[in-house]
Structure formats: C-alpha cells, structure tokens
Amino acid sequence: MEQLLITIHAWSTQAEQFVRDNPERIIQGALGLIVVILLLLLLVARNSRKRREEVQSLRAELERLAVTKRAEVSRLGQMGHERAEVLPEPVAIPTEPVALPTEEVEVVQPPEAPAAEESTIARGMAKSRAGFLSRLAGFFSGKTALDTSMLDDLEEALILSDVGARCAADLVAQVRDVAEKQGQVSESDLRELLKAGIHSHLVPVSGEHRLYSPDRSPLVILVVGVNGVGKTTTVAKLATKYMQQGKKVLAIAADTFRAAAVEQLAEWSNRVGFTLIRGLEEAKPSAVVFDGMVAAKEGNYDVVLIDTAGRLHTKSNLMQELEGVRNVIRKHVPDAPHETILVLDGVSGQNALSQAREFNSAVQLTGIVVTKLDGTPKGGIIVAISQELKLPVLYVGVGEKVGDLVRFDREAFVSALLDEDSAGRGATEMHPAARVGNT
C-alpha cells in the first residue's frame, strides 16, 4: 500500500513539473479537446434538425393524404355511387348469420325502360336449324323417301344435334313403326313425325307460370349455375322485365367472390332502377342474402332475385354452401325460394345436361334458362334436358338485349328447328303464350 502511494505521489510530482515546464502545450491540447467537443455537438444538432424536418415532412404528407381521402369519399357520396352506413348494435342471435355491411341502391322514380327490339326463337335457332335440316336433306339426296335401312343414320344425326340418346332412340322408334307400316317415309312425313315426337318430349309451360306473372309477394327466385353461362346477365334481364310490368324488384348480389358480377348488377340497377343489395367483397353469400331478405320484407318488394356465386357442379362443398343460402331464405320466407332457376350455356352441349343433373339433385330445380342459343348449332340440348329431368325450359337467350331473353314455347321451338321458312316468320307467328310480355 505504501509503495502504491509513493508511486502516485511521484506521478503527481512529474505532472506538476510538466505543467510548469509546458504551459503552451497544455493550453493547445485543451483548446483542441474543446474544438472536438464543439464539432461533435454541431454534428448531433445537425442530425437532430434533419430528423425533425423528416418527421415534419412525413406528418405533412399524411395530412395531405387524409384530406384527399376525405374529399374523395365526400365526392363519391354526393354522386350517389356509394353510401356509408352505420351498422346497428349487434343482436346476439346465434342461430342467424352475422349481418355484413350492405349497400342499397334504389332509384325512387325509375325511368321507363325503352322497348327492346323483338326477337324470336326462330332467329336464335338459325344455326341449329341449318345443321339439322342439312343432315335430313342428306338422307333424301337422290331419293324420294326414307326406308328402314337408313334409320341408324337418322339416329346418329339426332344424337349429333344433342337431343340426347334416349330421345333419339324414341324418335327413331316412332319413325320405324311408320316405315314398317307404309314401307317408306317421305321427307315431309319425316319432318312431321320428328316435330310431333320432339314436341311430346318437351315439358309444357303455361303462359300464366309465376315466373312470367308473379302470383305472390315477394316471389323469391334463386338463380344458380356455373361461371360464364350468363347467370348475372339473366338476373339483370329478368329484373328489367319485372320492372316493365310495374313490379317492385329487389336483386341480391350474392356472387361475392366475383367483383365484376356485383358491379355488373350495380350498373343495371342504376340504369333500370331496381334495388340492389350488395355486401363486402368475398363476404359470406349467406350473410348478404340474410341482409337482402330483411330488406325485401321491410320494403314490401314484389320480386326478389338472388344471384348466387358461380360454382362447379362437381364441387360438393360449394353445392353445400348453396343449400346454406336456401336455409337462410327459408328463415325469412318459409316456403321460399319459390323458383330455383338453373342458367345453362347452350353452346356447352352435353356438358349442360351433366350440370343440370348435378344441380337438380342438390337444390331441386324448378326450371331452366338456356342462354347463347343463337351461337350454337346444337339447340337440341333443350330437348335432352327437358326429356330427362322433366324440367320446363322457361326462357332462352338469343342475343345481348333485354328483349333477346325470350319466353320458351314448344310450338315455336319445334317450328324453328324443322321448318325451312321459320327464319322468315316474325314474332307474330309465335305461340300466343310466348308473345305476352316479350316486348
């Protein structure tokens, strides 16, 4: 310990001697240290000022964005395209689906829809008629009559027209009976036999069918089908037709997985004037339907059209979801949906028949709408669907306009398929039941 004290005293003595001998060097060193400290302080201050400027700039930018957003929301609100709604306090009802925010678009006094150009089944069946008649003409090339040896070829021609194997076999059996009795069948006789046979395989539809003339309020119509068949367009056209009848119409956009489908219905709603209930994107369809059914009952609507999400008929989970939508509807209207309509693409041929089988087994269809009939040479699929499933075809689509969604009529269809001069006939020669309300 004494040695340590002696050492410290010696260092202190040497330091004092160094200061006495080198005062200028001590002063220079102190000044240098002060300069270094000042430089460090300046650098810190500069960095702090730069950070404050960056923070202020960020705050200003955030405020500018907030002002812009508020202005945009205000502008959209004034234009009537979107309306913010405040949800009521949630009610604890565990048996009901949770209600999602919805948007209701309604025109109080809708303008009268312009009259659409009248379309006919005959015009839409032009491709099917041309193909069918050309096959029949081939049987009589160089001949005046058809004999029993040609019946297998006739059956093949019918199958190629997509009337279905069962229906083709029945039609050929009828022709065979006549051929065996008479020895041969003329071209005119063959046409009449086919017309009568096809007519008998089509399920008749009354002109007073409730899809044409709603017999209750609200009439709830569930529209189903795969994507791309024209389902949403069919919903919009049906809504327009009911508006033209003076009905108060509500459409529910339950195809929440396709924003384009919702926007398409919104455009039709704004143009025609029917009310639209829509939910958030990718919301549960059952929740949107729940909100729509509440609005339907509170608003005393005459017709409720529900556009469901397009689903593959081979996906069991999606078909089960569709049954869930039906259960939600029944909680509000016990006997609904009153009509469950399957929309099919006429171009898809036998695949449409497969879709009809699966959908019918899952949701108990009540009718069929066949679209794009003007774009296919295989219009005979209507016969196959009607004959196998015993379901009525209620409408056919023969174009893009509202008036191109035409009531289906057996007489007009058979004539359009087998009469050469049917293309030149106007809508006035259609069956009376097919004419009512088609304008």
XYZ file of C-alpha atoms in Angstrom:
439
model
C 0.000 0.000 0.000
C 2.853 2.367 0.887
C 4.505 1.553 -2.420
C 1.288 2.478 -4.311
C 1.089 5.832 -2.506
C 4.730 6.532 -3.282
C 4.092 5.777 -6.977
C 1.024 8.045 -7.148
C 2.945 10.875 -5.443
C 5.787 10.504 -7.934
C 3.321 10.686 -10.930
C 1.684 13.771 -9.423
C 5.032 15.486 -8.958
C 6.016 14.724 -12.545
C 2.683 16.072 -13.824
C 3.071 19.328 -11.917
C 6.577 19.706 -13.269
C 5.326 19.039 -16.851
C 2.628 21.703 -16.499
C 5.110 24.273 -15.181
C 7.540 23.466 -17.973
C 4.978 23.223 -20.894
C 2.072 25.640 -20.312
C 1.586 26.360 -24.035
C 1.250 22.661 -24.958
C -1.328 22.187 -22.208
C -3.355 25.133 -23.495
C -3.206 23.838 -27.107
C -4.345 20.394 -26.007
C -7.268 21.837 -24.054
C -8.286 24.005 -26.967
C -8.087 21.010 -29.295
C -10.311 18.995 -26.972
C -12.821 21.840 -26.802
C -12.859 22.059 -30.620
C -13.509 18.319 -30.904
C -16.369 18.550 -28.400
C -17.893 21.509 -30.268
C -17.701 19.654 -33.585
C -19.427 16.654 -32.039
C -22.175 18.892 -30.652
C -22.700 20.541 -34.053
C -22.943 17.161 -35.760
C -25.505 15.925 -33.258
C -27.531 19.124 -33.627
C -27.478 18.846 -37.413
C -28.694 15.245 -37.331
C -31.448 16.162 -34.892
C -32.626 19.037 -37.112
C -32.644 16.724 -40.142
C -34.735 14.163 -38.274
C -37.195 16.853 -37.175
C -37.520 18.014 -40.784
C -38.137 14.441 -41.975
C -40.793 13.914 -39.280
C -42.497 17.178 -40.164
C -42.438 16.271 -43.863
C -43.954 12.868 -43.121
C -46.683 14.427 -41.000
C -47.485 16.901 -43.750
C -47.728 14.114 -46.314
C -50.030 12.062 -44.067
C -52.274 15.087 -43.517
C -52.396 15.727 -47.276
C -53.389 12.116 -47.955
C -56.049 12.256 -45.245
C -57.542 15.423 -46.756
C -57.517 13.864 -50.229
C -59.228 10.704 -48.933
C -61.928 12.704 -47.159
C -62.547 14.734 -50.293
C -62.812 11.566 -52.419
C -65.279 9.951 -50.021
C -67.336 13.141 -49.968
C -67.370 13.308 -53.770
C -68.500 9.677 -54.108
C -71.185 10.245 -51.532
C -72.526 13.232 -53.477
C -72.557 11.251 -56.726
C -74.641 8.536 -55.096
C -72.325 5.691 -56.076
C -71.502 4.680 -52.573
C -73.096 5.392 -49.255
C -71.502 4.741 -45.870
C -73.834 3.017 -43.492
C -73.660 2.712 -39.706
C -74.451 -0.780 -38.528
C -76.854 -1.154 -35.619
C -75.723 -2.646 -32.362
C -75.252 -6.398 -32.932
C -78.020 -8.536 -31.565
C -76.949 -11.803 -30.020
C -78.869 -14.283 -32.131
C -76.571 -17.277 -32.538
C -78.888 -19.025 -34.988
C -78.641 -16.235 -37.582
C -75.596 -15.426 -39.757
C -73.702 -12.277 -38.875
C -75.004 -9.371 -40.948
C -72.340 -7.668 -43.030
C -72.330 -4.061 -44.223
C -74.534 -3.764 -47.266
C -75.169 -1.157 -49.849
C -78.629 -0.469 -51.143
C -79.024 1.345 -54.421
C -82.529 2.439 -55.249
C -83.962 4.890 -57.737
C -87.191 6.263 -56.341
C -88.738 7.038 -59.704
C -87.071 4.834 -62.317
C -87.292 5.949 -65.919
C -89.380 3.844 -68.211
C -87.182 1.263 -69.937
C -87.012 1.630 -73.728
C -88.781 -1.017 -75.756
C -86.353 -3.691 -76.864
C -86.253 -4.978 -80.418
C -88.491 -8.026 -80.588
C -86.560 -11.262 -81.007
C -87.802 -14.701 -81.908
C -86.794 -18.240 -81.164
C -86.675 -18.814 -84.909
C -83.967 -16.206 -85.345
C -81.965 -17.627 -82.463
C -82.251 -21.182 -83.795
C -80.795 -20.331 -87.200
C -77.557 -22.296 -86.696
C -79.300 -25.294 -85.150
C -81.911 -25.316 -87.899
C -79.326 -25.109 -90.673
C -77.336 -28.033 -89.272
C -80.371 -30.178 -88.562
C -82.029 -29.630 -91.940
C -78.788 -30.240 -93.808
C -78.486 -33.657 -92.142
C -82.087 -34.509 -93.009
C -81.588 -33.389 -96.600
C -78.636 -35.755 -96.851
C -80.941 -38.732 -96.292
C -83.025 -37.799 -99.314
C -80.164 -36.987 -101.670
C -81.249 -38.689 -104.889
C -84.181 -40.344 -103.109
C -87.810 -39.513 -102.569
C -88.329 -41.478 -99.375
C -86.584 -42.903 -96.310
C -86.539 -46.657 -95.706
C -85.716 -48.715 -92.602
C -82.101 -49.271 -93.675
C -81.377 -45.589 -93.064
C -82.774 -45.346 -89.540
C -79.438 -45.931 -87.827
C -78.020 -42.949 -89.679
C -81.057 -40.918 -88.655
C -80.471 -41.781 -85.003
C -76.843 -40.713 -85.298
C -77.891 -37.393 -86.841
C -80.293 -36.769 -83.964
C -77.618 -37.542 -81.393
C -75.207 -35.160 -83.141
C -77.858 -32.477 -82.719
C -77.665 -33.113 -78.939
C -81.283 -34.194 -78.487
C -79.923 -36.998 -76.297
C -79.513 -40.727 -76.906
C -82.771 -41.664 -75.177
C -84.833 -39.113 -77.056
C -83.131 -40.042 -80.366
C -83.983 -43.714 -79.799
C -87.621 -42.852 -79.071
C -87.908 -40.678 -82.191
C -86.358 -43.327 -84.426
C -88.687 -45.972 -82.961
C -91.691 -43.857 -83.976
C -90.299 -43.389 -87.483
C -89.576 -47.128 -87.703
C -93.189 -48.001 -86.871
C -94.459 -45.781 -89.675
C -91.816 -47.017 -92.132
C -92.679 -50.655 -91.444
C -96.373 -49.974 -91.933
C -96.022 -47.830 -95.047
C -92.786 -49.296 -96.437
C -91.116 -45.879 -96.590
C -91.313 -42.345 -95.171
C -91.268 -39.183 -97.266
C -89.288 -36.114 -96.271
C -92.427 -34.184 -95.315
C -93.719 -37.152 -93.293
C -90.359 -37.446 -91.521
C -90.445 -33.804 -90.523
C -93.963 -34.105 -89.147
C -93.033 -37.237 -87.195
C -89.959 -35.558 -85.717
C -91.900 -32.413 -84.885
C -94.582 -34.393 -83.070
C -92.005 -36.518 -81.248
C -89.848 -33.601 -80.132
C -92.927 -31.650 -79.073
C -94.028 -34.523 -76.836
C -90.633 -34.683 -75.123
C -90.711 -31.020 -74.112
C -92.313 -30.132 -70.768
C -95.189 -27.710 -71.420
C -95.156 -24.287 -69.772
C -98.279 -22.271 -69.089
C -98.385 -18.634 -70.099
C -99.509 -17.979 -66.518
C -96.377 -19.516 -65.000
C -95.442 -17.478 -61.923
C -92.019 -16.687 -63.347
C -93.881 -14.793 -66.071
C -96.668 -13.455 -63.836
C -95.711 -13.390 -60.119
C -98.585 -14.741 -58.031
C -97.272 -13.820 -54.577
C -95.305 -11.103 -52.836
C -92.460 -11.444 -52.523
C -91.759 -14.009 -55.220
C -88.272 -15.251 -54.348
C -86.223 -16.543 -57.295
C -82.864 -18.238 -56.719
C -80.641 -18.245 -59.819
C -77.810 -20.795 -59.968
C -75.240 -22.006 -62.496
C -71.538 -22.256 -63.231
C -69.405 -19.231 -64.112
C -69.559 -17.907 -67.641
C -73.055 -19.080 -68.621
C -74.684 -15.630 -68.448
C -76.192 -16.042 -64.989
C -75.745 -12.461 -63.765
C -76.925 -11.037 -67.085
C -80.028 -13.235 -66.882
C -80.781 -11.900 -63.384
C -80.494 -8.325 -64.662
C -82.719 -9.006 -67.684
C -85.374 -10.689 -65.541
C -85.304 -7.733 -63.143
C -85.783 -5.386 -66.086
C -88.750 -7.394 -67.384
C -90.430 -7.277 -63.973
C -89.797 -3.533 -63.765
C -91.541 -3.159 -67.105
C -94.522 -4.992 -65.589
C -94.669 -2.406 -62.813
C -93.251 -4.706 -60.126
C -91.104 -3.530 -57.244
C -87.908 -5.533 -57.716
C -85.021 -6.305 -55.373
C -81.837 -8.028 -56.573
C -79.361 -9.586 -54.147
C -75.749 -9.787 -55.384
C -74.674 -12.936 -53.520
C -71.868 -13.691 -56.002
C -69.431 -12.056 -53.593
C -66.371 -13.823 -54.983
C -66.590 -12.023 -58.332
C -66.434 -8.238 -58.020
C -67.245 -7.949 -61.724
C -70.591 -9.706 -61.200
C -71.556 -7.285 -58.423
C -70.523 -4.259 -60.470
C -72.456 -5.579 -63.460
C -75.642 -5.785 -61.392
C -74.941 -2.330 -59.928
C -74.701 -0.878 -63.444
C -78.018 -2.461 -64.424
C -79.557 -1.224 -61.158
C -78.512 2.354 -61.840
C -79.716 2.173 -65.429
C -83.063 0.438 -64.919
C -83.983 1.350 -61.357
C -84.358 -1.883 -59.394
C -82.981 -2.032 -55.850
C -79.672 -3.805 -55.296
C -78.379 -5.325 -52.052
C -74.656 -5.972 -52.087
C -72.078 -6.939 -49.466
C -68.369 -6.585 -48.957
C -66.080 -8.338 -51.425
C -65.594 -12.023 -50.509
C -68.275 -11.785 -47.829
C -70.273 -14.871 -46.980
C -73.086 -15.245 -49.545
C -75.478 -16.363 -46.793
C -74.838 -13.121 -44.866
C -75.580 -10.980 -47.942
C -78.752 -12.991 -48.598
C -79.761 -12.536 -44.955
C -79.480 -8.744 -45.282
C -81.291 -8.850 -48.612
C -84.224 -10.858 -47.258
C -84.581 -8.427 -44.336
C -84.706 -5.532 -46.828
C -87.185 -7.430 -49.025
C -89.676 -7.896 -46.182
C -89.275 -4.389 -44.794
C -89.579 -2.811 -48.249
C -92.592 -4.886 -49.394
C -90.962 -5.947 -52.641
C -92.898 -7.925 -55.263
C -89.967 -9.895 -56.674
C -86.619 -10.882 -55.135
C -83.915 -12.161 -57.497
C -80.836 -13.767 -55.917
C -77.662 -14.066 -57.992
C -75.517 -16.793 -56.434
C -71.793 -17.410 -56.783
C -70.895 -19.425 -59.848
C -69.877 -22.900 -58.791
C -68.781 -26.093 -60.468
C -71.410 -28.786 -60.170
C -68.605 -31.235 -59.268
C -67.595 -29.339 -56.086
C -69.644 -30.777 -53.223
C -68.588 -28.105 -50.694
C -69.840 -25.309 -52.948
C -73.107 -27.121 -53.541
C -73.497 -27.441 -49.770
C -72.922 -23.706 -49.453
C -75.783 -23.199 -51.891
C -78.044 -25.236 -49.623
C -76.984 -22.932 -46.773
C -78.222 -19.951 -48.787
C -81.571 -21.709 -49.228
C -81.814 -22.244 -45.468
C -81.256 -18.521 -44.821
C -84.011 -17.668 -47.300
C -86.451 -20.017 -45.556
C -85.871 -18.333 -42.191
C -87.476 -15.214 -43.634
C -89.960 -16.742 -46.098
C -90.654 -20.373 -45.086
C -91.873 -21.585 -48.487
C -89.107 -19.856 -50.463
C -87.322 -19.936 -52.793
C -90.421 -20.244 -54.932
C -88.377 -20.743 -58.091
C -84.858 -22.159 -58.384
C -83.646 -21.487 -61.899
C -80.558 -23.032 -63.480
C -78.874 -20.992 -66.218
C -77.123 -23.112 -68.858
C -74.925 -22.191 -71.793
C -76.463 -23.676 -74.942
C -73.033 -23.828 -76.555
C -71.788 -26.360 -73.978
C -73.965 -29.178 -75.363
C -73.956 -32.404 -73.355
C -71.964 -30.755 -70.565
C -75.043 -28.629 -69.897
C -77.022 -31.830 -69.337
C -74.443 -33.010 -66.785
C -74.668 -29.672 -64.967
C -78.459 -29.891 -64.894
C -78.343 -33.393 -63.365
C -75.996 -32.354 -60.541
C -77.715 -29.078 -59.712
C -81.127 -30.733 -59.746
C -80.004 -33.397 -57.274
C -78.547 -30.728 -54.966
C -81.114 -27.922 -54.937
C -84.322 -29.242 -56.574
C -84.549 -27.076 -59.669
C -87.896 -25.773 -60.884
C -86.868 -24.516 -64.312
C -84.143 -23.886 -66.867
C -82.886 -20.859 -68.784
C -80.727 -21.655 -71.824
C -78.525 -18.789 -72.982
C -76.477 -18.156 -76.139
C -78.862 -20.238 -78.218
C -78.033 -18.043 -81.189
C -74.388 -19.108 -81.009
C -74.739 -22.888 -81.206
C -75.749 -25.436 -83.854
C -76.759 -27.862 -81.089
C -80.007 -26.376 -79.827
C -81.345 -29.905 -79.448
C -79.842 -29.948 -75.923
C -83.072 -28.277 -74.803
C -84.926 -31.468 -75.738
C -82.471 -33.687 -73.844
C -82.674 -31.632 -70.648
C -86.435 -31.343 -70.698
C -86.949 -35.017 -71.531
C -84.538 -36.477 -68.976
C -85.137 -34.188 -65.991
C -88.793 -33.355 -66.669
C -87.965 -29.692 -66.096
C -89.522 -26.853 -68.090
C -87.337 -24.555 -70.135
C -88.700 -21.120 -69.186
C -86.526 -18.706 -71.151
C -83.958 -18.877 -73.932
C -81.358 -16.253 -74.705
C -80.928 -15.371 -78.365
C -78.880 -12.174 -78.083
C -77.489 -9.472 -75.792
C -80.514 -7.174 -75.407
C -83.232 -7.432 -72.772
C -85.738 -8.362 -75.469
C -83.438 -11.210 -76.523
C -84.362 -13.154 -73.384
C -87.434 -14.843 -74.867
C -90.108 -16.976 -73.248
C -89.714 -20.549 -74.364
C -92.576 -22.068 -76.336
C -92.729 -25.662 -77.602
C -94.506 -24.891 -80.854
C -92.138 -22.051 -81.728
C -89.083 -24.167 -80.870
C -90.146 -27.189 -82.914
C -91.048 -24.994 -85.863
C -87.753 -23.103 -85.595
C -85.810 -26.378 -85.624
C -87.560 -28.157 -88.503
C -89.343 -25.617 -90.726
C -87.280 -24.143 -93.548
C -89.387 -20.994 -93.726
C -89.379 -20.319 -89.954
C -86.477 -17.875 -90.291
C -88.679 -15.556 -92.274
C -91.529 -15.578 -89.816
C -91.795 -12.798 -87.294
C -92.700 -12.945 -83.653
C -96.381 -12.595 -84.553
C -96.390 -16.251 -85.613
C -95.129 -17.451 -82.250
C -97.420 -19.250 -79.877
C -99.667 -16.729 -78.024
C -98.130 -17.721 -74.677
C -94.694 -16.867 -75.994
C -95.724 -13.400 -77.165
C -97.060 -11.966 -73.926
C -94.531 -9.711 -72.198
C -91.680 -10.241 -74.616
C -91.536 -6.622 -75.670
